[in-house]
Amino acid sequence: MKPTTYILADNIISPLGFTTSENFERLCHMETGVTYLPESHLYPTGLYAGIIAEQKIEERFRALNAAEPYTRLEKLAILSINNLLESCAEIDIRSKKTIIVLSTTKGNIDLLDPNSPTEVDKNRVHLWQAANAIGRFFNNLVRPLVVSNACISGVLAIITAKRLLEAGMYETAIVVGVDILTPFVVSGFKAFKAVSEQIARPYDADRDGISLGEACGSVALTINKQLIDNQTPIKVSGGASSNDANHISGPSRTGDGLLLAINKTLADAGVAAADVDYISGHGTATVFNDEMESLAVYDAGLAHVPMNSLKSYFGHTLGAAGVLEAIVGLQSMRANTLVGTYNFSKYGMSREVNILRQTQHQQVNNCLKTAAGFGGCNAAVFFEKVNPIS
């Protein structure tokens, strides 16, 4: 029998704040962190995006008295993990039973810019080198694992960590998802003509593309019941991935790949579609993603389930998105509060699903988190409240 994987602690760093509670409070009030950025180093013309103030990052990182220089991306990951550790003293980050799993799509891509001065070794552009640097800060004894699979990276990293724990390889895993805004990222999505000229409108009839963003989220998972001390523990009860291999950047038009991931996840969790309380959607606000996601949700028998997207609050944060949005799902379960979808007003898909317009309070015992990404990849993970552990 497989051991149960529990959630120990979490942290969010985003334009909305540097703690999970600060972020969730502002989300509940439907405050967005996406703003208009005028002409800058990111792009010759302005764009709507979510960006974290550099001064705030530097102020907090200086207080950690790091022994070596770190990149902006690494600083965000270290700050997030450090906050998580401070909130949960039971985690032994230096133990051989604890592994760090890094989720990122682009990592230190800014190190490729020859005009960008840095004290950091340019080899840290390699994702494994960045992961090693993060682990080195915490004197972690286990070689970190990198999960980089387009925009399902965060969800897939949580699933991967769960499987490592269930296999008995480790007792605790810290999953950290992080990506930053760079000219490379912005110009790439601009080239696809996928960036909206407004704050993104997930699932809306007038949606016209994504807003980009940067953030970091970290979540600790464990199979050690002795570390769980909260009254309403949450477990990771299922997860699965799939690939529809439709196109290098476009999702399946039918949603069959995501549907497969959803059905496999619910089967893994032993949960029927009728028992799902809430769906944290991918909701990028592109024409094709939102349509295919609604088809998958509808065909899975989940059309009645309250569903939202957080992309209009944070922007699309790439490798951070799955972790970040999963943590908001955990907070929704703890607070029995569902966040409305910012900037959604007029339903715009061919199949009717239950998109949340406003923040609402209701019993939330479980959460299905979905994700989709370039190359046709799809993933889903299921979180569930459990009775207090004896």
Short mmCIF file of C-alpha atoms in Angstrom, two decimals:
data_model
loop_
_atom_site.label_atom_id
_atom_site.label_comp_id
_atom_site.label_asym_id
_atom_site.label_seq_id
_atom_site.Cartn_x
_atom_site.Cartn_y
_atom_site.Cartn_z
CA MET A 1 0.00 0.00 0.00
CA LYS A 2 1.35 3.40 -1.00
CA PRO A 3 2.05 5.92 1.78
CA THR A 4 -0.02 9.11 1.87
CA THR A 5 1.63 12.33 0.71
CA TYR A 6 0.70 15.34 2.84
CA ILE A 7 1.16 19.08 2.38
CA LEU A 8 3.47 20.50 5.05
CA ALA A 9 3.91 24.18 4.20
CA ASP A 10 3.89 26.62 1.30
CA ASN A 11 4.90 30.09 0.17
CA ILE A 12 4.09 32.46 -2.68
CA ILE A 13 6.17 35.39 -3.91
CA SER A 14 4.49 37.49 -6.58
CA PRO A 15 3.68 41.12 -7.41
CA LEU A 16 0.88 40.77 -4.83
CA GLY A 17 3.18 39.96 -1.91
CA PHE A 18 5.92 37.82 -0.39
CA THR A 19 3.80 35.42 1.68
CA THR A 20 0.97 33.03 0.88
CA SER A 21 -1.43 34.80 3.24
CA GLU A 22 -0.72 38.22 1.75
CA ASN A 23 -1.27 36.91 -1.77
CA PHE A 24 -4.46 35.05 -0.89
CA GLU A 25 -5.99 38.00 0.92
CA ARG A 26 -5.49 40.24 -2.09
CA LEU A 27 -6.82 37.56 -4.42
CA CYS A 28 -9.98 37.27 -2.34
CA HIS A 29 -10.47 41.01 -2.83
CA MET A 30 -9.88 40.44 -6.56
CA GLU A 31 -6.83 42.69 -6.74
CA THR A 32 -4.59 42.04 -9.74
CA GLY A 33 -0.81 42.22 -9.80
CA VAL A 34 -0.78 42.74 -13.57
CA THR A 35 -0.06 46.34 -14.50
CA TYR A 36 0.91 48.33 -17.58
CA LEU A 37 4.67 48.45 -18.01
CA PRO A 38 5.78 51.28 -20.30
CA GLU A 39 8.67 51.03 -22.71
CA SER A 40 11.50 49.22 -20.90
CA HIS A 41 14.35 46.74 -21.28
CA LEU A 42 11.73 43.99 -21.56
CA TYR A 43 10.26 45.22 -24.83
CA PRO A 44 10.49 48.35 -26.99
CA THR A 45 6.80 49.10 -26.51
CA GLY A 46 4.70 48.78 -23.38
CA LEU A 47 2.82 45.68 -22.25
CA TYR A 48 0.61 44.42 -19.44
CA ALA A 49 2.52 42.08 -17.14
CA GLY A 50 3.08 41.10 -13.53
CA ILE A 51 6.55 42.02 -12.27
CA ILE A 52 8.08 41.91 -8.78
CA ALA A 53 9.83 45.09 -7.61
CA GLU A 54 13.61 44.59 -7.74
CA GLN A 55 14.15 46.68 -4.61
CA LYS A 56 11.90 44.41 -2.55
CA ILE A 57 13.76 41.31 -3.71
CA GLU A 58 17.16 42.83 -2.91
CA GLU A 59 16.12 44.11 0.53
CA ARG A 60 14.88 40.71 1.60
CA PHE A 61 17.76 38.79 0.09
CA ARG A 62 20.44 40.96 1.74
CA ALA A 63 19.03 39.93 5.11
CA LEU A 64 19.97 36.30 4.35
CA ASN A 65 23.71 37.11 4.19
CA ALA A 66 24.41 34.79 1.27
CA ALA A 67 27.99 33.54 0.96
CA GLU A 68 28.04 33.76 -2.84
CA PRO A 69 26.30 35.79 -5.58
CA TYR A 70 22.96 34.59 -6.95
CA THR A 71 20.82 35.49 -9.93
CA ARG A 72 17.41 37.12 -9.67
CA LEU A 73 15.68 33.82 -10.34
CA GLU A 74 17.77 32.00 -7.73
CA LYS A 75 17.12 34.74 -5.17
CA LEU A 76 13.37 34.36 -5.59
CA ALA A 77 13.61 30.58 -5.15
CA ILE A 78 15.83 30.91 -2.07
CA LEU A 79 13.58 33.55 -0.49
CA SER A 80 10.50 31.41 -1.06
CA ILE A 81 12.04 28.22 0.34
CA ASN A 82 13.45 30.17 3.30
CA ASN A 83 10.01 31.56 4.11
CA LEU A 84 8.56 28.05 3.87
CA LEU A 85 11.21 26.68 6.25
CA GLU A 86 10.60 29.48 8.75
CA SER A 87 6.91 28.59 8.80
CA CYS A 88 7.60 24.89 9.37
CA ALA A 89 10.53 24.19 11.69
CA GLU A 90 9.89 20.44 11.39
CA ILE A 91 11.48 20.32 7.93
CA ASP A 92 15.14 19.30 7.97
CA ILE A 93 16.47 20.79 4.75
CA ARG A 94 19.93 19.30 5.40
CA SER A 95 18.68 15.76 5.70
CA LYS A 96 19.47 13.13 3.07
CA LYS A 97 15.76 12.33 3.24
CA THR A 98 14.83 15.77 1.85
CA ILE A 99 15.01 16.62 -1.85
CA ILE A 100 14.50 19.93 -3.68
CA VAL A 101 12.56 19.73 -6.95
CA LEU A 102 12.95 22.78 -9.19
CA SER A 103 10.24 23.63 -11.71
CA THR A 104 11.21 26.21 -14.32
CA THR A 105 10.88 26.64 -18.07
CA LYS A 106 13.57 29.20 -18.79
CA GLY A 107 15.71 29.30 -15.63
CA ASN A 108 18.56 31.82 -15.82
CA ILE A 109 17.92 32.58 -19.49
CA ASP A 110 18.99 36.19 -18.85
CA LEU A 111 22.59 34.99 -18.43
CA LEU A 112 22.73 34.51 -22.20
CA ASP A 113 22.52 38.28 -22.69
CA PRO A 114 26.12 39.41 -23.37
CA ASN A 115 25.23 42.96 -22.28
CA SER A 116 23.96 41.85 -18.88
CA PRO A 117 26.68 42.30 -16.23
CA THR A 118 26.68 39.64 -13.54
CA GLU A 119 28.98 38.18 -10.89
CA VAL A 120 27.40 34.79 -11.42
CA ASP A 121 29.03 32.03 -13.47
CA LYS A 122 27.33 32.04 -16.89
CA ASN A 123 27.17 28.22 -16.71
CA ARG A 124 24.25 28.70 -14.34
CA VAL A 125 22.15 29.17 -17.48
CA HIS A 126 22.03 25.35 -17.36
CA LEU A 127 18.97 24.44 -15.30
CA TRP A 128 20.79 21.82 -13.24
CA GLN A 129 23.47 24.36 -12.33
CA ALA A 130 20.83 26.81 -11.10
CA ALA A 131 19.19 24.01 -9.08
CA ASN A 132 22.54 23.08 -7.53
CA ALA A 133 23.14 26.71 -6.53
CA ILE A 134 19.76 26.85 -4.78
CA GLY A 135 20.46 23.59 -2.96
CA ARG A 136 23.94 24.78 -2.02
CA PHE A 137 22.52 27.83 -0.23
CA PHE A 138 20.58 25.53 2.11
CA ASN A 139 23.38 22.97 2.47
CA ASN A 140 21.02 20.37 1.10
CA LEU A 141 22.83 17.04 0.74
CA VAL A 142 20.72 15.64 -2.10
CA ARG A 143 21.27 16.56 -5.74
CA PRO A 144 18.19 18.60 -6.75
CA LEU A 145 15.85 17.36 -9.45
CA VAL A 146 14.78 19.66 -12.31
CA VAL A 147 11.38 19.38 -13.98
CA SER A 148 11.10 21.48 -17.14
CA ASN A 149 8.17 20.55 -19.35
CA ALA A 150 6.69 23.78 -20.69
CA CYS A 151 3.78 25.20 -18.70
CA ILE A 152 2.83 21.95 -16.97
CA SER A 153 6.20 21.98 -15.19
CA GLY A 154 4.81 23.06 -11.80
CA VAL A 155 2.00 20.52 -11.69
CA LEU A 156 4.29 17.81 -13.03
CA ALA A 157 6.92 18.67 -10.39
CA ILE A 158 4.34 18.12 -7.63
CA ILE A 159 3.34 14.78 -9.17
CA THR A 160 6.99 13.78 -9.53
CA ALA A 161 7.73 14.68 -5.90
CA LYS A 162 4.72 12.66 -4.77
CA ARG A 163 5.97 9.62 -6.68
CA LEU A 164 9.49 9.95 -5.26
CA LEU A 165 8.07 9.99 -1.74
CA GLU A 166 5.72 7.08 -2.39
CA ALA A 167 8.64 5.06 -3.76
CA GLY A 168 10.40 5.52 -0.42
CA MET A 169 13.33 7.42 -1.93
CA TYR A 170 12.79 10.46 0.32
CA GLU A 171 10.68 11.48 3.29
CA THR A 172 10.17 15.14 2.38
CA ALA A 173 10.25 17.06 -0.90
CA ILE A 174 10.32 20.81 -1.44
CA VAL A 175 8.92 21.75 -4.84
CA VAL A 176 9.86 25.26 -5.96
CA GLY A 177 8.47 26.75 -9.17
CA VAL A 178 10.03 29.94 -10.51
CA ASP A 179 10.39 31.94 -13.71
CA ILE A 180 11.20 35.59 -14.32
CA LEU A 181 10.30 38.13 -17.00
CA THR A 182 13.09 38.67 -19.51
CA PRO A 183 13.31 40.15 -23.01
CA PHE A 184 13.72 36.58 -24.31
CA VAL A 185 10.41 35.47 -22.79
CA VAL A 186 8.49 38.59 -23.82
CA SER A 187 9.80 38.65 -27.40
CA GLY A 188 9.09 34.95 -27.81
CA PHE A 189 5.42 35.24 -26.89
CA LYS A 190 5.15 38.49 -28.86
CA ALA A 191 6.45 36.60 -31.90
CA PHE A 192 3.58 34.14 -31.45
CA LYS A 193 1.19 37.12 -31.35
CA ALA A 194 -0.06 35.59 -28.12
CA VAL A 195 0.30 38.62 -25.81
CA SER A 196 -2.84 40.61 -25.04
CA GLU A 197 -3.03 44.39 -25.37
CA GLN A 198 -5.03 44.41 -22.13
CA ILE A 199 -5.04 42.48 -18.86
CA ALA A 200 -5.79 38.90 -19.86
CA ARG A 201 -9.45 37.83 -19.93
CA PRO A 202 -9.51 34.07 -19.19
CA TYR A 203 -12.53 32.21 -20.62
CA ASP A 204 -14.07 35.48 -21.81
CA ALA A 205 -15.61 35.95 -25.24
CA ASP A 206 -13.31 38.94 -25.81
CA ARG A 207 -10.09 37.20 -24.78
CA ASP A 208 -7.18 37.86 -27.11
CA GLY A 209 -4.09 36.42 -25.46
CA ILE A 210 -2.00 36.12 -22.35
CA SER A 211 -0.53 38.54 -19.87
CA LEU A 212 2.96 37.49 -18.84
CA GLY A 213 4.20 37.46 -15.27
CA GLU A 214 6.90 36.34 -12.88
CA ALA A 215 6.54 34.64 -9.54
CA CYS A 216 7.86 31.91 -7.28
CA GLY A 217 5.93 29.33 -5.33
CA SER A 218 7.23 26.60 -3.04
CA VAL A 219 5.40 23.75 -1.36
CA ALA A 220 6.68 21.06 1.00
CA LEU A 221 5.32 17.52 0.78
CA THR A 222 5.96 14.66 3.19
CA ILE A 223 5.00 11.07 3.93
CA ASN A 224 6.01 11.45 7.59
CA LYS A 225 2.78 11.74 9.60
CA GLN A 226 4.73 12.93 12.62
CA LEU A 227 5.47 16.21 10.86
CA ILE A 228 1.79 17.04 10.37
CA ASP A 229 0.43 19.15 13.20
CA ASN A 230 -2.46 21.11 11.67
CA GLN A 231 -6.08 20.28 12.39
CA THR A 232 -7.15 19.86 8.76
CA PRO A 233 -4.34 18.19 6.83
CA ILE A 234 -4.39 18.09 3.03
CA LYS A 235 -3.08 15.21 0.95
CA VAL A 236 -2.00 14.90 -2.66
CA SER A 237 -4.22 12.01 -3.60
CA GLY A 238 -3.78 11.77 -7.37
CA GLY A 239 -1.93 13.06 -10.38
CA ALA A 240 -1.27 12.25 -14.03
CA SER A 241 0.10 13.68 -17.26
CA SER A 242 -0.47 13.10 -20.97
CA ASN A 243 0.59 14.42 -24.35
CA ASP A 244 -1.71 14.96 -27.31
CA ALA A 245 1.25 15.73 -29.65
CA ASN A 246 -0.97 18.12 -31.58
CA HIS A 247 1.43 20.97 -32.37
CA ILE A 248 4.67 22.54 -31.16
CA SER A 249 2.74 25.42 -29.55
CA GLY A 250 -0.99 24.78 -30.09
CA PRO A 251 -3.11 22.49 -27.87
CA SER A 252 -5.40 19.79 -29.17
CA ARG A 253 -8.59 21.38 -30.51
CA THR A 254 -10.66 18.62 -28.90
CA GLY A 255 -9.14 18.69 -25.40
CA ASP A 256 -8.64 14.91 -25.51
CA GLY A 257 -5.13 15.08 -24.03
CA LEU A 258 -6.21 17.12 -21.02
CA LEU A 259 -9.31 14.95 -20.64
CA LEU A 260 -7.06 11.89 -20.40
CA ALA A 261 -4.92 13.55 -17.71
CA ILE A 262 -8.03 14.56 -15.74
CA ASN A 263 -9.62 11.12 -15.91
CA LYS A 264 -6.39 9.38 -14.92
CA THR A 265 -5.94 11.79 -12.01
CA LEU A 266 -9.45 11.21 -10.65
CA ALA A 267 -8.97 7.45 -11.01
CA ASP A 268 -5.64 7.67 -9.19
CA ALA A 269 -7.33 9.61 -6.39
CA GLY A 270 -10.31 7.25 -6.31
CA VAL A 271 -12.73 10.16 -6.78
CA ALA A 272 -15.80 10.44 -9.00
CA ALA A 273 -16.41 13.55 -11.11
CA ALA A 274 -19.58 14.22 -9.09
CA ASP A 275 -17.49 14.61 -5.93
CA VAL A 276 -15.07 17.31 -7.19
CA ASP A 277 -15.59 20.63 -5.36
CA TYR A 278 -13.36 23.02 -7.29
CA ILE A 279 -11.18 23.24 -10.41
CA SER A 280 -8.17 25.54 -10.56
CA GLY A 281 -7.95 25.91 -14.33
CA HIS A 282 -5.03 26.71 -16.60
CA GLY A 283 -6.97 29.52 -18.25
CA THR A 284 -4.32 31.37 -20.26
CA ALA A 285 -6.90 33.54 -22.10
CA THR A 286 -5.75 32.43 -25.53
CA VAL A 287 -8.52 31.46 -27.92
CA PHE A 288 -7.39 27.84 -28.32
CA ASN A 289 -6.38 27.01 -24.72
CA ASP A 290 -9.59 28.13 -23.06
CA GLU A 291 -11.77 26.41 -25.65
CA MET A 292 -9.93 23.09 -25.39
CA GLU A 293 -9.90 23.27 -21.58
CA SER A 294 -13.66 23.81 -21.46
CA LEU A 295 -14.16 20.82 -23.77
CA ALA A 296 -12.01 18.61 -21.53
CA VAL A 297 -13.79 19.73 -18.37
CA TYR A 298 -17.21 19.27 -19.97
CA ASP A 299 -16.39 15.82 -21.35
CA ALA A 300 -15.02 14.76 -17.95
CA GLY A 301 -18.45 15.40 -16.43
CA LEU A 302 -17.18 18.41 -14.48
CA ALA A 303 -19.19 21.19 -16.15
CA HIS A 304 -21.02 21.90 -12.88
CA VAL A 305 -17.86 22.37 -10.79
CA PRO A 306 -16.81 25.95 -9.85
CA MET A 307 -13.70 26.80 -11.87
CA ASN A 308 -11.39 29.80 -12.10
CA SER A 309 -8.17 31.03 -13.67
CA LEU A 310 -5.53 33.06 -11.84
CA LYS A 311 -3.64 34.19 -14.95
CA SER A 312 -5.26 37.66 -14.87
CA TYR A 313 -3.94 38.17 -11.30
CA PHE A 314 -0.32 37.05 -11.72
CA GLY A 315 0.09 36.84 -15.48
CA HIS A 316 1.24 33.56 -16.99
CA THR A 317 4.23 32.67 -14.83
CA LEU A 318 5.35 29.65 -16.89
CA GLY A 319 7.25 27.18 -14.67
CA ALA A 320 5.94 28.82 -11.53
CA ALA A 321 2.27 28.72 -12.58
CA GLY A 322 1.40 25.17 -11.58
CA VAL A 323 2.96 25.47 -8.11
CA LEU A 324 1.64 28.97 -7.51
CA GLU A 325 -1.91 28.11 -8.54
CA ALA A 326 -1.87 24.82 -6.63
CA ILE A 327 -0.98 26.74 -3.46
CA VAL A 328 -3.91 29.10 -4.01
CA GLY A 329 -6.06 25.98 -4.35
CA LEU A 330 -4.76 24.76 -0.99
CA GLN A 331 -5.61 28.13 0.57
CA SER A 332 -9.08 27.99 -0.96
CA MET A 333 -9.61 24.64 0.74
CA ARG A 334 -8.32 25.92 4.09
CA ALA A 335 -10.45 29.07 3.98
CA ASN A 336 -13.44 27.51 2.20
CA THR A 337 -13.24 30.44 -0.19
CA LEU A 338 -13.11 30.43 -3.99
CA VAL A 339 -11.52 33.34 -5.85
CA GLY A 340 -13.40 34.91 -8.76
CA THR A 341 -11.77 35.12 -12.19
CA TYR A 342 -10.51 38.67 -12.66
CA ASN A 343 -11.55 40.37 -15.91
CA PHE A 344 -14.08 37.68 -16.85
CA SER A 345 -17.51 38.95 -17.83
CA LYS A 346 -18.95 37.27 -20.94
CA TYR A 347 -18.70 33.52 -21.43
CA GLY A 348 -16.76 32.67 -24.57
CA MET A 349 -16.47 28.91 -25.16
CA SER A 350 -18.60 26.42 -27.06
CA ARG A 351 -19.24 24.21 -24.00
CA GLU A 352 -20.74 25.72 -20.86
CA VAL A 353 -18.64 25.23 -17.72
CA ASN A 354 -18.97 26.94 -14.34
CA ILE A 355 -16.53 29.88 -14.38
CA LEU A 356 -16.40 31.84 -11.11
CA ARG A 357 -17.12 35.54 -11.60
CA GLN A 358 -16.79 36.69 -7.99
CA THR A 359 -15.13 35.46 -4.81
CA GLN A 360 -17.51 33.21 -2.90
CA HIS A 361 -17.53 31.25 0.35
CA GLN A 362 -18.50 27.58 0.35
CA GLN A 363 -17.26 24.26 1.65
CA VAL A 364 -14.21 23.19 -0.37
CA ASN A 365 -13.00 19.70 0.53
CA ASN A 366 -10.92 19.06 -2.58
CA CYS A 367 -9.31 20.74 -5.58
CA LEU A 368 -8.43 19.58 -9.09
CA LYS A 369 -5.57 21.60 -10.62
CA THR A 370 -5.12 21.39 -14.39
CA ALA A 371 -2.33 22.53 -16.69
CA ALA A 372 -1.46 22.46 -20.39
CA GLY A 373 1.60 23.49 -22.33
CA PHE A 374 3.58 23.72 -25.55
CA GLY A 375 4.25 20.47 -27.33
CA GLY A 376 0.81 19.13 -26.40
CA CYS A 377 1.64 18.31 -22.78
CA ASN A 378 -1.16 18.17 -20.17
CA ALA A 379 -1.28 17.43 -16.45
CA ALA A 380 -3.62 17.39 -13.49
CA VAL A 381 -3.20 16.91 -9.75
CA PHE A 382 -5.81 16.37 -7.02
CA PHE A 383 -5.69 17.69 -3.44
CA GLU A 384 -8.02 16.53 -0.71
CA LYS A 385 -8.74 17.33 2.92
CA VAL A 386 -8.38 14.36 5.26
CA ASN A 387 -9.51 13.68 8.79
CA PRO A 388 -7.09 14.84 11.50
CA ILE A 389 -4.20 12.41 11.75
CA SER A 390 -4.06 10.39 14.94
#
